[in-house]
Amino acid sequence: MVEQQQQVEQPRRGRPRSETARKGILGATAKLLLSQGLASVSMDEVAEHAGVSKATIYRWWPTKESLALEALLDEWDTSPSSPRDTGSLRGDLLALIRPWTRRLRARPYGRVIAALITEAQTDPEFGAVYRARFVERRREPARALFRRAIERAEIPAETDVEIALDLIFGPIYHRLLHGHAPLTDRFVEAAVDSALAGFVAARSKT
Amino acid sequence: MVEQQQQVEQPRRGRPRSETARKGILGATAKLLLSQGLASVSMDEVAEHAGVSKATIYRWWPTKESLALEALLDEWDTSPSSPRDTGSLRGDLLALIRPWTRRLRARPYGRVIAALITEAQTDPEFGAVYRARFVERRREPARALFRRAIERAEIPAETDVEIALDLIFGPIYHRLLHGHAPLTDRFVEAAVDSALAGFVAARSKT
């Protein structure tokens, strides 16, 4: 049981056969999720599509939701992990976020994410995992860019970075989830520009 | 059938007995939704709690989701429909939005809204109803405040109001749905201030 728990947190890497099975499961899951939505996908179906036993899946992921979460993370983490330094916070943020939003709008991810949020709101344990692994996976690199901008005195040291992150990611998730308007590059730029203009305004008030 | 359809769109008002039943159904639904979440609530349970037959419920609402949507709208529409004119767009927006966000954070609405979004993403017909009745119910009054501010030349006439609305509502929904940080009054102010600072910055660039 202890070993199983550890594997849930940290799938074994570097073992070719396991890694192939893991990638196969995640790929099959992502494909099924995007075509059917979370509610319709079953572990049986994932096992069939990935060509593994259900026991193999449960060895790594205790629930469908935890598997779905990792399948999305795995899909998105093909982009380089350390985005280039463009010399400005605006440029750095756009270089980090734009590839992700382009990916988001290319496929029906909104439906899958909405289902994961519902589960996160229903099961507090999954909620903690969702926030730590999914929400933070996007916030932490952006937070690092803000820290760098503070270090080089581009933005005020007293900038509330957590609020700033919400002002950027909030509008993106809003269009993704509510689907009332498209998640265009221009919109992503507007969200970043507005969040950054907010600091300048706050600074000029003090 | 025609009459039934009309009632779904426009429940009969001014007929005391129907109105009492309608209010009873919506109240019971809201209570069950908030305590159990959408997935666990059944039409049987709503009928039992409201003291009506299931046929009465289906006469007005064809699905559980449409009933849930109206129950939330009904709960929130107790506030005055035309917010006071505070003399500034910032003040007008806060007077409109703050009562809603205070209500949002007082009860577990995030879970119910996440479930409705999942359904809106899954069933296009419900998605259209969700956006028209739920999303627009908040956006339209805010849009009117922006129009008024443009008329009195407080903000540039070329302001992209739809983007502005997303910059304000996006961060609010983000904290509500992801639950990674609290939906405080200060946060709502930051979202409004940042969206408004964005226009000032855009104006000074041109």
mmCIF file of C-alpha atoms in Angstrom, chain B residues 13 19 22-23 26-27 30 70-83 95-96 99-100 102-104 107 109 137-138:
data_model
loop_
_atom_site.group_PDB
_atom_site.id
_atom_site.type_symbol
_atom_site.label_atom_id
_atom_site.label_comp_id
_atom_site.label_asym_id
_atom_site.label_seq_id
_atom_site.Cartn_x
_atom_site.Cartn_y
_atom_site.Cartn_z
ATOM 1 C CA ARG B 13 -46.744 35.176 -12.643
ATOM 2 C CA GLU B 19 -46.432 31.352 -7.842
ATOM 3 C CA ARG B 22 -42.962 27.861 -8.117
ATOM 4 C CA LYS B 23 -41.242 29.650 -5.244
ATOM 5 C CA LEU B 26 -37.056 26.946 -6.419
ATOM 6 C CA GLY B 27 -36.406 27.356 -2.693
ATOM 7 C CA ALA B 30 -31.560 25.908 -3.948
ATOM 8 C CA GLU B 70 -33.449 29.141 -12.264
ATOM 9 C CA ALA B 71 -33.110 28.323 -8.567
ATOM 10 C CA LEU B 72 -29.772 30.167 -8.475
ATOM 11 C CA LEU B 73 -31.099 33.114 -10.485
ATOM 12 C CA ASP B 74 -34.089 33.345 -8.172
ATOM 13 C CA GLU B 75 -31.881 33.311 -5.067
ATOM 14 C CA TRP B 76 -29.723 36.124 -6.391
ATOM 15 C CA ASP B 77 -32.419 38.341 -7.803
ATOM 16 C CA THR B 78 -33.660 39.545 -4.462
ATOM 17 C CA SER B 79 -31.266 42.488 -4.741
ATOM 18 C CA PRO B 80 -32.585 45.721 -6.335
ATOM 19 C CA SER B 81 -32.506 45.432 -10.100
ATOM 20 C CA SER B 82 -31.235 48.947 -10.881
ATOM 21 C CA PRO B 83 -28.179 49.732 -8.769
ATOM 22 C CA ALA B 95 -22.234 48.719 -6.127
ATOM 23 C CA LEU B 96 -23.460 46.209 -8.694
ATOM 24 C CA PRO B 99 -23.537 42.306 -3.230
ATOM 25 C CA TRP B 100 -23.363 39.360 -5.632
ATOM 26 C CA ARG B 102 -20.735 38.605 -0.942
ATOM 27 C CA ARG B 103 -23.617 36.265 -1.588
ATOM 28 C CA LEU B 104 -21.399 33.939 -3.636
ATOM 29 C CA ARG B 107 -22.540 29.530 0.575
ATOM 30 C CA TYR B 109 -22.232 28.124 -4.878
ATOM 31 C CA ARG B 137 -27.839 38.205 -16.290
ATOM 32 C CA ARG B 138 -24.628 39.479 -14.672
#
